[in-house]
PDB file of C-alpha atoms in Angstrom:
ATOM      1  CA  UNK C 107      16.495   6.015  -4.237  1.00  0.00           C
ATOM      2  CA  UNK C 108      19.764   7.661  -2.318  1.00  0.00           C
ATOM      3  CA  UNK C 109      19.065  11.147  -3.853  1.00  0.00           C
ATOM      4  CA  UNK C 110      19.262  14.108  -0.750  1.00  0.00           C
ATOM      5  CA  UNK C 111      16.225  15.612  -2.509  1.00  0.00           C
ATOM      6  CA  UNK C 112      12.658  14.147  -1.243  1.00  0.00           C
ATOM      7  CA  UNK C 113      11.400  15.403  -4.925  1.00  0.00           C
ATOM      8  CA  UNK C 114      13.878  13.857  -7.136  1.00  0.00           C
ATOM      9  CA  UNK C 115      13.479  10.532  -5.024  1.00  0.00           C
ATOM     10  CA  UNK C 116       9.551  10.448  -5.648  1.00  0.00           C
ATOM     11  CA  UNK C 117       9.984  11.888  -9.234  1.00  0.00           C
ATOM     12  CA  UNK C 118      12.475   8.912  -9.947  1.00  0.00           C
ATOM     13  CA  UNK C 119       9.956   6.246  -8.443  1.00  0.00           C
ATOM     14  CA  UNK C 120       6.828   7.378 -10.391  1.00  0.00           C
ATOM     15  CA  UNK C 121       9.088   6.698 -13.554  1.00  0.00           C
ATOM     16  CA  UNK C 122      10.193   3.650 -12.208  1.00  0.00           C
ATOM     17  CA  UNK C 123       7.307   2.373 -11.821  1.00  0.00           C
ATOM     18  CA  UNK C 124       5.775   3.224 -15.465  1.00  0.00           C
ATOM     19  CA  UNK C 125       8.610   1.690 -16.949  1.00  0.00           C
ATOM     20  CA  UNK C 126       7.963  -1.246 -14.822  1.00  0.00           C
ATOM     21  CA  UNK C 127       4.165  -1.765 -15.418  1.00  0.00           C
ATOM     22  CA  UNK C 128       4.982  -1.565 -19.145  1.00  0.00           C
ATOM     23  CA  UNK C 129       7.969  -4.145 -18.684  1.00  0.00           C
ATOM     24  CA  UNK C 130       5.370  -6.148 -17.396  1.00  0.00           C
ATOM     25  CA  UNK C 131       2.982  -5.863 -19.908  1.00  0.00           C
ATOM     26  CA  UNK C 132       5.039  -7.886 -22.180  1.00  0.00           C
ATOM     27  CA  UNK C 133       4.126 -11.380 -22.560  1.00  0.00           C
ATOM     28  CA  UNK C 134       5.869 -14.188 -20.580  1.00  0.00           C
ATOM     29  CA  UNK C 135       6.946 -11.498 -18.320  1.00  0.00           C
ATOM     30  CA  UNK C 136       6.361 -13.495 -15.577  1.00  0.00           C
ATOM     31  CA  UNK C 137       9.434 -15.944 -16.620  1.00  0.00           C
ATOM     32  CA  UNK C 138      11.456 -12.589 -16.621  1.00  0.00           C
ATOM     33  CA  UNK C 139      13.687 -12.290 -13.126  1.00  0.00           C
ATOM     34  CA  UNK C 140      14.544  -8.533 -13.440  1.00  0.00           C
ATOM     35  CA  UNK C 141      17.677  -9.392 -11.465  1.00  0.00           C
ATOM     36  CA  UNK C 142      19.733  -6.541 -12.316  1.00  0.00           C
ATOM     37  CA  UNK C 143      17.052  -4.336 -10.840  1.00  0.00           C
ATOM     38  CA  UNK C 144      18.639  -4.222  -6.891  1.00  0.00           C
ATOM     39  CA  UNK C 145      16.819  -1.588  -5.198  1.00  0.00           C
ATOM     40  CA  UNK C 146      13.831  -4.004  -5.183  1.00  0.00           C
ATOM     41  CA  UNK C 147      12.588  -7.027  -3.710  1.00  0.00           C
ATOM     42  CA  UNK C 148      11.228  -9.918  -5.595  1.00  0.00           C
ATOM     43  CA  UNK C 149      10.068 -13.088  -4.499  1.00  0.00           C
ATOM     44  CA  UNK C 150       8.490 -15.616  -6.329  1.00  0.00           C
ATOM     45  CA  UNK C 151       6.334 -18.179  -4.355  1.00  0.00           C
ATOM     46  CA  UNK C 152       7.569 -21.287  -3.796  1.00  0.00           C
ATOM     47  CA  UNK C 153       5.057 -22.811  -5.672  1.00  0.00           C
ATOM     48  CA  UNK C 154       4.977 -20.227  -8.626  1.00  0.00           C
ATOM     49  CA  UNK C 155       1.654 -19.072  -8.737  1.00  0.00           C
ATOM     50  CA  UNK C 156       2.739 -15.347  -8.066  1.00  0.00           C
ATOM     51  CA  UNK C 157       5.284 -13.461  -7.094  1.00  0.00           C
ATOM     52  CA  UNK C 158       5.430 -10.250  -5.213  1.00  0.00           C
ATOM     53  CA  UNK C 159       7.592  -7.036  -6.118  1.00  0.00           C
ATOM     54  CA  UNK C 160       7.807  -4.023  -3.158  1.00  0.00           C
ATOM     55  CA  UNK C 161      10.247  -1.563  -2.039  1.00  0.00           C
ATOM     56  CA  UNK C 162      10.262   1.372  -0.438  1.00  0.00           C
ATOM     57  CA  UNK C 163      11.265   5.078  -1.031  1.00  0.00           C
ATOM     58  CA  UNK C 164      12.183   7.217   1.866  1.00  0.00           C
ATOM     59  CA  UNK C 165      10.267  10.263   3.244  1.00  0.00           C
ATOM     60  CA  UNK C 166      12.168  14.001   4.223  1.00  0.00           C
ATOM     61  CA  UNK C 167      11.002  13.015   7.776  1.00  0.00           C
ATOM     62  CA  UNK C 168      13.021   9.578   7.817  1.00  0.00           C
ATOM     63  CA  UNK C 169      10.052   7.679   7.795  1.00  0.00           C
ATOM     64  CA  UNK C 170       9.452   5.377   4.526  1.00  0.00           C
ATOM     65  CA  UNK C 171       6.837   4.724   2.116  1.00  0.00           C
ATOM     66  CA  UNK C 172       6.266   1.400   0.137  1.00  0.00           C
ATOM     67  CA  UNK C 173       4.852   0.204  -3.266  1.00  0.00           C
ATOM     68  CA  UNK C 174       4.576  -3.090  -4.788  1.00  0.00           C
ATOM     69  CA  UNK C 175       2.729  -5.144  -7.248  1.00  0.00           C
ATOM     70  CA  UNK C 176       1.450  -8.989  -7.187  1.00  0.00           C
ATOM     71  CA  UNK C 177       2.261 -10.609 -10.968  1.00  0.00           C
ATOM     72  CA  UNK C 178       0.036 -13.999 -10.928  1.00  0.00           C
ATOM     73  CA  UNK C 179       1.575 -16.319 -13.111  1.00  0.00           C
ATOM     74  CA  UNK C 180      -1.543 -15.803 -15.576  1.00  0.00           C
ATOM     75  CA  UNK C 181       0.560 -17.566 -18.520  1.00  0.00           C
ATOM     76  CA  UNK C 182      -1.296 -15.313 -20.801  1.00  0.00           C
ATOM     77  CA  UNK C 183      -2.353 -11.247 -20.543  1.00  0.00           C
ATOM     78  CA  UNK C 184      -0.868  -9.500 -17.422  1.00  0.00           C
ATOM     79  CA  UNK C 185      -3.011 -10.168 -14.230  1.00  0.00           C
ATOM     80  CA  UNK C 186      -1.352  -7.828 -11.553  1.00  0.00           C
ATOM     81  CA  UNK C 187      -2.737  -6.184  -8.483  1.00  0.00           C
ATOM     82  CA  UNK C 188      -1.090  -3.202  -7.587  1.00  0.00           C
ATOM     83  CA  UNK C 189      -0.384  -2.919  -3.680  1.00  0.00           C
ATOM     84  CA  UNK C 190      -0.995   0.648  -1.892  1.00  0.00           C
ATOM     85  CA  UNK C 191       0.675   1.883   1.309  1.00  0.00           C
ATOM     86  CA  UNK C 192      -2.522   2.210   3.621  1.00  0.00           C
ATOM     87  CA  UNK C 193      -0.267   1.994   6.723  1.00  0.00           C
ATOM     88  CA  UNK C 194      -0.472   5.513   8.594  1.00  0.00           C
ATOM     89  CA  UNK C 195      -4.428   5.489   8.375  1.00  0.00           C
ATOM     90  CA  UNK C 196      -4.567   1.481   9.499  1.00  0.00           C
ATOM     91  CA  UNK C 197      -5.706   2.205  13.080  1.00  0.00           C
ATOM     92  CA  UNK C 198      -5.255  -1.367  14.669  1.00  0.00           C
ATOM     93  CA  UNK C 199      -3.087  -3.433  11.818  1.00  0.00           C
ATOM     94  CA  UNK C 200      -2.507  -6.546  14.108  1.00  0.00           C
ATOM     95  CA  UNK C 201      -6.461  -6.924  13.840  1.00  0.00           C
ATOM     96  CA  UNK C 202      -7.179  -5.521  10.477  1.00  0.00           C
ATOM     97  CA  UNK C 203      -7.892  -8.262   7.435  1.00  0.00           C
ATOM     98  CA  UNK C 204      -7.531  -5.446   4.090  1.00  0.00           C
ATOM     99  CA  UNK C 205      -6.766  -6.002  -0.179  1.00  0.00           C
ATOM    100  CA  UNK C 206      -4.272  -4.517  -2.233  1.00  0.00           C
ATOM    101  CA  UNK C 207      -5.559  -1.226  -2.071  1.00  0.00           C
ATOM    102  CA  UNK C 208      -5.404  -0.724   1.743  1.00  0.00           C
ATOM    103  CA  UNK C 209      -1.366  -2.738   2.652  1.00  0.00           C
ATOM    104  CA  UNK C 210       0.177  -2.493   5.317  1.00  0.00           C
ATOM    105  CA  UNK C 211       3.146  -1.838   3.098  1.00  0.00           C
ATOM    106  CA  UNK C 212       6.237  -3.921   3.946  1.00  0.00           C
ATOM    107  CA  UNK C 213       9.790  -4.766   2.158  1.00  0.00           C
ATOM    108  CA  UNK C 214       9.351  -8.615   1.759  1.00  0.00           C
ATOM    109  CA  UNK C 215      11.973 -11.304   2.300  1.00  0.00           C
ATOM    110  CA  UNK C 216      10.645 -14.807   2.430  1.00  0.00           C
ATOM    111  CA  UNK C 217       7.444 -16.132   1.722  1.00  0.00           C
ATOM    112  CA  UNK C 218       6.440 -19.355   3.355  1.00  0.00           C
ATOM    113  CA  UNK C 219       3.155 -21.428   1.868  1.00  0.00           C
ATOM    114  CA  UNK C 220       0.989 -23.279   4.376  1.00  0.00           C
ATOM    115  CA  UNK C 221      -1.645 -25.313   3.275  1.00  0.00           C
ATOM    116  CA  UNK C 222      -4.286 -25.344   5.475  1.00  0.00           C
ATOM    117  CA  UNK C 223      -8.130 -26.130   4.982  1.00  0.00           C
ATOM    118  CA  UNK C 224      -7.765 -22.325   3.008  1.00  0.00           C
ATOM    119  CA  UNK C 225      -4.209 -22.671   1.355  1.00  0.00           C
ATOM    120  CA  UNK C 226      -2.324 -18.838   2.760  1.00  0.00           C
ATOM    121  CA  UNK C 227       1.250 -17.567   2.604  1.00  0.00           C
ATOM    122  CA  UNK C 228       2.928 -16.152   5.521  1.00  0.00           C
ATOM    123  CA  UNK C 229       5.224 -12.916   4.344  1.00  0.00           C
ATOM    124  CA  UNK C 230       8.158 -11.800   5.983  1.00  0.00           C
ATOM    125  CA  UNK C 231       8.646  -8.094   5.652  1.00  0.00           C
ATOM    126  CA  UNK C 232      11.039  -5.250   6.772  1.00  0.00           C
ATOM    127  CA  UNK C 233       8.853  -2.044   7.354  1.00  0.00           C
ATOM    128  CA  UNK C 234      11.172   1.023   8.164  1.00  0.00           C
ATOM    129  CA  UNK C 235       9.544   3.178  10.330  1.00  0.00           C
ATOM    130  CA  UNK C 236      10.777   6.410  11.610  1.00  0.00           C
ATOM    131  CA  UNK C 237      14.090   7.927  12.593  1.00  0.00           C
ATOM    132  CA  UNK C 238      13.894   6.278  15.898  1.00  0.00           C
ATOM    133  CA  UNK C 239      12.086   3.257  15.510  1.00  0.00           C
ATOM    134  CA  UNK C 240      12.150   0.454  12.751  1.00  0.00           C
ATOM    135  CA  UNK C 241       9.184  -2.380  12.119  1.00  0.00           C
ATOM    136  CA  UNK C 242       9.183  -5.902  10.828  1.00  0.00           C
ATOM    137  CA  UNK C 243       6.111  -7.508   9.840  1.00  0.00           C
ATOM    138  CA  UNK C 244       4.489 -11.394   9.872  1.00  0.00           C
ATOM    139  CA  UNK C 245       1.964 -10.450   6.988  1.00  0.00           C
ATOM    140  CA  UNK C 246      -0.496 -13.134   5.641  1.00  0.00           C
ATOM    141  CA  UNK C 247      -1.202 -12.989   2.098  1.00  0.00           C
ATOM    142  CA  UNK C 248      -4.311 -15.168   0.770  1.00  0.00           C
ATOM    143  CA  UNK C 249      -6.349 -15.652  -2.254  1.00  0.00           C
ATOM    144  CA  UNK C 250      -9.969 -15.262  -2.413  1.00  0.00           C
ATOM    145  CA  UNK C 251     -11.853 -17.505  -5.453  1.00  0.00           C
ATOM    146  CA  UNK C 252     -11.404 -14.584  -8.203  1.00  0.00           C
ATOM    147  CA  UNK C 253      -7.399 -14.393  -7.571  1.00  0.00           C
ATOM    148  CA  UNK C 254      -7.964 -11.512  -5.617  1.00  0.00           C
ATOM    149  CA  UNK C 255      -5.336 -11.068  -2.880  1.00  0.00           C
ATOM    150  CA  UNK C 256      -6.217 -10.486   1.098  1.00  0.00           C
ATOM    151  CA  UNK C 257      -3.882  -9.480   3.232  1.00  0.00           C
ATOM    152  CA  UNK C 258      -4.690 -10.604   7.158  1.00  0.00           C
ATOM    153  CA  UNK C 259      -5.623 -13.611   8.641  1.00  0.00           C
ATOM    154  CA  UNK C 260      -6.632 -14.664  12.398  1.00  0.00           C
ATOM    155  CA  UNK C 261      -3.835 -17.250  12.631  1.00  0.00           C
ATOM    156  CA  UNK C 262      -1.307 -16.503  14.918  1.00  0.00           C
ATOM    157  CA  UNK C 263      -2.002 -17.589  18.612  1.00  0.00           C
ATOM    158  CA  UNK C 264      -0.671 -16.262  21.742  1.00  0.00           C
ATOM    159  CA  UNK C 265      -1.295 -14.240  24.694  1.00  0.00           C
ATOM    160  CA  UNK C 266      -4.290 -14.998  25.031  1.00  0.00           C
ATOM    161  CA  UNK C 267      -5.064 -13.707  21.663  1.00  0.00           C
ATOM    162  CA  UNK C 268      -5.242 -14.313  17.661  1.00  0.00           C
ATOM    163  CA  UNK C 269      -3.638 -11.442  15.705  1.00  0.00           C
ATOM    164  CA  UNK C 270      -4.186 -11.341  11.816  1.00  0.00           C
ATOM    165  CA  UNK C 271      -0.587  -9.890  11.407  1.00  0.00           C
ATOM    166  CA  UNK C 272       2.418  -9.994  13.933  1.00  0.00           C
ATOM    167  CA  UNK C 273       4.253  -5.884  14.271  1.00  0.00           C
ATOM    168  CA  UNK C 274       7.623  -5.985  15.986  1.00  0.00           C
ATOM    169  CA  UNK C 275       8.967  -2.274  16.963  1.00  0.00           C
ATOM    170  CA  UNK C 276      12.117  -1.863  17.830  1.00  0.00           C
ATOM    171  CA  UNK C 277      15.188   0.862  17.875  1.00  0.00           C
ATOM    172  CA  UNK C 278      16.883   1.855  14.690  1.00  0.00           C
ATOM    173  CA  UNK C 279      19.915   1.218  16.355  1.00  0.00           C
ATOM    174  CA  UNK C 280      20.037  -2.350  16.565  1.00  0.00           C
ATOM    175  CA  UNK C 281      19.599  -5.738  14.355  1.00  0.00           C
ATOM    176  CA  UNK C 282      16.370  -7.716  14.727  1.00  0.00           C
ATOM    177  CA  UNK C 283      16.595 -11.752  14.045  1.00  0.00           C
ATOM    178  CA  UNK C 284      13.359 -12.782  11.779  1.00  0.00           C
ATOM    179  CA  UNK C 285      13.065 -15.757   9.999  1.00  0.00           C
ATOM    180  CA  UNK C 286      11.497 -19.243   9.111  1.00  0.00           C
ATOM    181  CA  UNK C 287      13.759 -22.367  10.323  1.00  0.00           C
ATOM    182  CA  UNK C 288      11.882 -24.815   7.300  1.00  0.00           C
ATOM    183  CA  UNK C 289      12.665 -28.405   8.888  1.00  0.00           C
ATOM    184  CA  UNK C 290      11.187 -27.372  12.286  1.00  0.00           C
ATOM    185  CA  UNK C 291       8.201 -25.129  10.416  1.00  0.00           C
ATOM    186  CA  UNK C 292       9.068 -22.251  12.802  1.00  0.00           C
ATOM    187  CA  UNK C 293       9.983 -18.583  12.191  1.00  0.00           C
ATOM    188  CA  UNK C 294      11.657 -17.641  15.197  1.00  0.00           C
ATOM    189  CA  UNK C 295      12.489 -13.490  16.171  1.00  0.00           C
ATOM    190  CA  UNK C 296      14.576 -12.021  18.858  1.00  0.00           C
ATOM    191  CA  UNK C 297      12.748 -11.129  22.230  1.00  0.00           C
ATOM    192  CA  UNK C 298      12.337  -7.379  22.240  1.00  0.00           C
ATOM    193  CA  UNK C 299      12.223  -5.807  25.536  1.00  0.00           C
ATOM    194  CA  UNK C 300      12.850  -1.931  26.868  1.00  0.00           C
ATOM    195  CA  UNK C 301      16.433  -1.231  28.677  1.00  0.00           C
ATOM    196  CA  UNK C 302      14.140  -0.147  31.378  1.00  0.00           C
ATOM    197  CA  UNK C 303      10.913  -1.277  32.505  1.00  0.00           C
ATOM    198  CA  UNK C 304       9.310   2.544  32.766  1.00  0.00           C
ATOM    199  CA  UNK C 305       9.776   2.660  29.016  1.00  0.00           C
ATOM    200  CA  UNK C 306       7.897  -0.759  28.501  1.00  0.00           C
ATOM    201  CA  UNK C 307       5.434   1.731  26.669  1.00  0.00           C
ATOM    202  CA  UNK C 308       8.031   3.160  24.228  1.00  0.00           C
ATOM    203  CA  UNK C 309       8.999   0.721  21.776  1.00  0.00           C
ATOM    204  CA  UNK C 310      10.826   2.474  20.159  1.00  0.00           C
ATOM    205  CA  UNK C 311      13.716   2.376  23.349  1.00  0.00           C
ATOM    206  CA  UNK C 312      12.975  -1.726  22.975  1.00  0.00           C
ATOM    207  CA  UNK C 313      16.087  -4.230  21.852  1.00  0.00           C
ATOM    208  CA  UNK C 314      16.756  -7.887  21.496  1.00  0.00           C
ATOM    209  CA  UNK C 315      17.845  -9.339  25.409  1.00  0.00           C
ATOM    210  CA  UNK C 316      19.589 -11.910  23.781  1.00  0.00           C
ATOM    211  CA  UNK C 317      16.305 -14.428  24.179  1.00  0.00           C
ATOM    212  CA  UNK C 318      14.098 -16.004  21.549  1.00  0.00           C
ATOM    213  CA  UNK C 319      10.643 -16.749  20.765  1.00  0.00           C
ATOM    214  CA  UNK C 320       8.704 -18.297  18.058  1.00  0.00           C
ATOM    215  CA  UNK C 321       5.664 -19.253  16.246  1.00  0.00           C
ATOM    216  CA  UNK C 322       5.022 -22.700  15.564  1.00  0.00           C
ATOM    217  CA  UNK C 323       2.872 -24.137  12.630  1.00  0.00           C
ATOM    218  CA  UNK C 324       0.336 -26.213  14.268  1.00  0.00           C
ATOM    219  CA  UNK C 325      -2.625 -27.718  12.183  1.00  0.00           C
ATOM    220  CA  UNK C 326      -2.629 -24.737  10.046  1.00  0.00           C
ATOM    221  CA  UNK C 327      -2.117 -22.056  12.605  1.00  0.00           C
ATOM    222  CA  UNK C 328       0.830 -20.261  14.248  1.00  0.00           C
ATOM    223  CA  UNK C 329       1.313 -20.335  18.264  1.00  0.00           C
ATOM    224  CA  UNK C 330       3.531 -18.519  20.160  1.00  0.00           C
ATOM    225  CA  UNK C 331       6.775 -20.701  22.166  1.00  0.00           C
ATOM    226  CA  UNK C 332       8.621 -18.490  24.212  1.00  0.00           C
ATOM    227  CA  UNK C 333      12.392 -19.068  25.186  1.00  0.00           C
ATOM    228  CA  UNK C 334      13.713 -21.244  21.891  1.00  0.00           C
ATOM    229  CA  UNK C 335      16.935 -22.832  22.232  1.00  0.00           C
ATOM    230  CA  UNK C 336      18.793 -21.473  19.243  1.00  0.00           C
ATOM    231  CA  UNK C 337      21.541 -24.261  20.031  1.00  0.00           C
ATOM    232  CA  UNK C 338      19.141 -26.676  18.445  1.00  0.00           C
ATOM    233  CA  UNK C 339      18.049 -23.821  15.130  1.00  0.00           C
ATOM    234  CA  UNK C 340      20.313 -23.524  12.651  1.00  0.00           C
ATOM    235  CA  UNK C 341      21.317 -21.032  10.751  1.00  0.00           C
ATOM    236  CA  UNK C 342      20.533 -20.036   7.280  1.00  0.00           C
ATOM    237  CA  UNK C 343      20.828 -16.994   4.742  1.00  0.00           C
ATOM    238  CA  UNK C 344      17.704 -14.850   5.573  1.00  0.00           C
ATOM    239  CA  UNK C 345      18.532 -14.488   9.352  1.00  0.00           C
ATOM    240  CA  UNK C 346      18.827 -11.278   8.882  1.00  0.00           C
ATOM    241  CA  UNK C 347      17.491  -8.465   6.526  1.00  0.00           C
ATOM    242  CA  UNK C 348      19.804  -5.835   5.927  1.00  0.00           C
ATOM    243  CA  UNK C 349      18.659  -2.154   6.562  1.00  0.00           C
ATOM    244  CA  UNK C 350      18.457  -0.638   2.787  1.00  0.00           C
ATOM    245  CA  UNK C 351      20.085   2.473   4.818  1.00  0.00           C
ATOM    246  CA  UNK C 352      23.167   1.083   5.852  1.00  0.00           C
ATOM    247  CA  UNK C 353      23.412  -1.125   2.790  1.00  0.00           C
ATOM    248  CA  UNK C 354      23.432   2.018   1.310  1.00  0.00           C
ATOM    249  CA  UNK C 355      26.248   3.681   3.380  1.00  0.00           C
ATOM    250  CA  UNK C 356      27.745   0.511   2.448  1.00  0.00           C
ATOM    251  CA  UNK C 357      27.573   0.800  -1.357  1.00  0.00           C
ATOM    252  CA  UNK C 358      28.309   4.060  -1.102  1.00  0.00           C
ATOM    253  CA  UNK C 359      31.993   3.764   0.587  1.00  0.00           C
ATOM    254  CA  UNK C 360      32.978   0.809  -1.768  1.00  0.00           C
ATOM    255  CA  UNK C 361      32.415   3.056  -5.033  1.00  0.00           C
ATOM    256  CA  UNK C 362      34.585   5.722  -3.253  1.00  0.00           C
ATOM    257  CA  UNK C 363      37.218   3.321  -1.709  1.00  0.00           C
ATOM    258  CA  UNK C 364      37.780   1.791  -5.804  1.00  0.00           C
TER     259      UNK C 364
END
C-alpha cells in the first residue's frame, strides 16, 4: 500500500484481492473478522445482515482509487457484490442513485441503519481526493427485493434541495469533524468555508471556521440544522477519521524510532 512504485502498489492489490475473494469463498466466512488485515476497513452492520469491506490504493498523481466488496450474511454459499470505483466519470454524484458497479468509491467508517417506510443505511466514508483537496462522503446504501445493493437516495434536505449523497471538499491540510451523535440521531460535520470569499468557488482553499452543522433524522429523512452547539454533543471514538497518509507517516516513524 506504502510502496514509492505506482506498479508494485496496484500489482500488490490485484493479489490482495484474489486472495481475499478466495478467503471468502470459504464457508462461514462471514463469522470470520479478518482483524489482522489493517490496511482495510470493515464494518459489519449493526444489525448483521452485511458487512462492507473498501480501501483505497493511491494513484502516481496523489489522487486515490477505491475497491470494496458487500459479504451478505447468506449463512450458506458466498453472496458478495463487488463494488467498482465509478467516481471520475459520475458527473453530478450528489444527484446520482447507481449499484455496485458504478460507486462512488469511499473508505467507510460508520454505518448507521434507519428504518424508514424502505429500511436504508447511511455510510460514512473518507474519499481522498487529490494532492490539494480531500472528500468525505454521506453515502446511502439500500437494498432492492433481490439483495441487490443501491447506492443513493433523495433523503437529505436542505437548501432548498434533496441530495441523494452529501460531498464535503475541503484542503488536505486540515482535519474535518464527521460523525453520527446516536442518542440525538444526528451526524454532525464541521462548517467548511474559504479563507476568502473570492475563493468561495475553490473548495479546495475551504476549512472548518470553527462552526457546526448537522443533519437531523426526521421521519425517515435527514434535514439540514445549521450552527449546533457542540457544548450539548458529546464526544465519541469516530469523531475523526484518520488520513491513511499520515497514519502512515505515523507507522512509519514508530518502526524506525524501536
Amino acid at each position: 500500500m506504502n510502496d514509492e512504485n505506482d506498479l508494485e502498489r496496484k500489482n500488490a492489490n490485484y493479489q490482495f484481492i484474489k486472495t481475499l475473494v478466495s478467503a471468502l469463498k470459504i464457508n462461514n466466512s462471514f463469522l470470520f473478522p479478518f482483524d489482522s488485515v489493517k490496511n482495510i476497513s470493515i464494518l459489519n452492520s449493526p444489525d448483521n445482515r452485511f458487512r462492507i469491506m473498501s480501501w483505497h490504493v493511491m494513484n502516481q498523481d496523489g489522487s486515490y482509487r477505491f475497491y470494496g466488496t458487500i459479504q451478505l450474511n447468506s449463512g450458506g454459499p458466498l453472496k458478495m457484490f463487488p463494488l467498482e470505483d465509478y467516481s471520475p466519470l459520475l458527473k453530478n454524484p450528489e444527484d446520482s442513485v447507481t449499484d455496485n458497479r458504478k460507486w462512488y468509491g469511499a473508505q467507510y467508517y460508520k454505518i448507521i441503519p434507519v428504518y424508514a417506510q424502505k429500511p436504508y443505511y447511511v455510510l460514512l466514508g473518507w474519499k481522498g481526493n487529490t494532492v490539494k483537496s480531500t472528500k468525505k462522503v454521506l453515502e446511502i446504501l439500500s437494498f432492492n427485493n433481490g439483495d441487490k445493493p443501491t447506492f443513493g437516495m433523495p433523503v437529505f434536505d436542505g437548501n432548498g434541495k434533496s441530495r441523494k449523497r452529501v460531498i464535503f471538499e475541503y484542503t488536505r491540510q486540515v482535519s474535518m469533524l464527521l460523525r453520527y451523535v446516536s442518542d440525538q440521531n444526528l451526524i454532525v460535520f464541521d462548517h467548511l468555508a474559504p479563507p476568502d470569499k473570492k475563493m468561495k468557488d475553490q473548495p479546495e482553499t475551504f476549512g472548518p471556521d470553527l462552526t457546526y452543522d448537522g443533519y437531523k433524522l426526521k421521519n425517515g429523512r435527514w434535514v439540514y440544522v445549521e450552527n449546533l452547539d457542540m457544548r450539548n454533543i458529546p464526544s465519541n471514538s469516530d469523531a475523526e477519521y484518520v488520513d491513511p497518509k499520515k497514519q502512515a507517516a505515523k507507522d512509519k516513524s514508530l518502526i524506525h524510532s524501536n
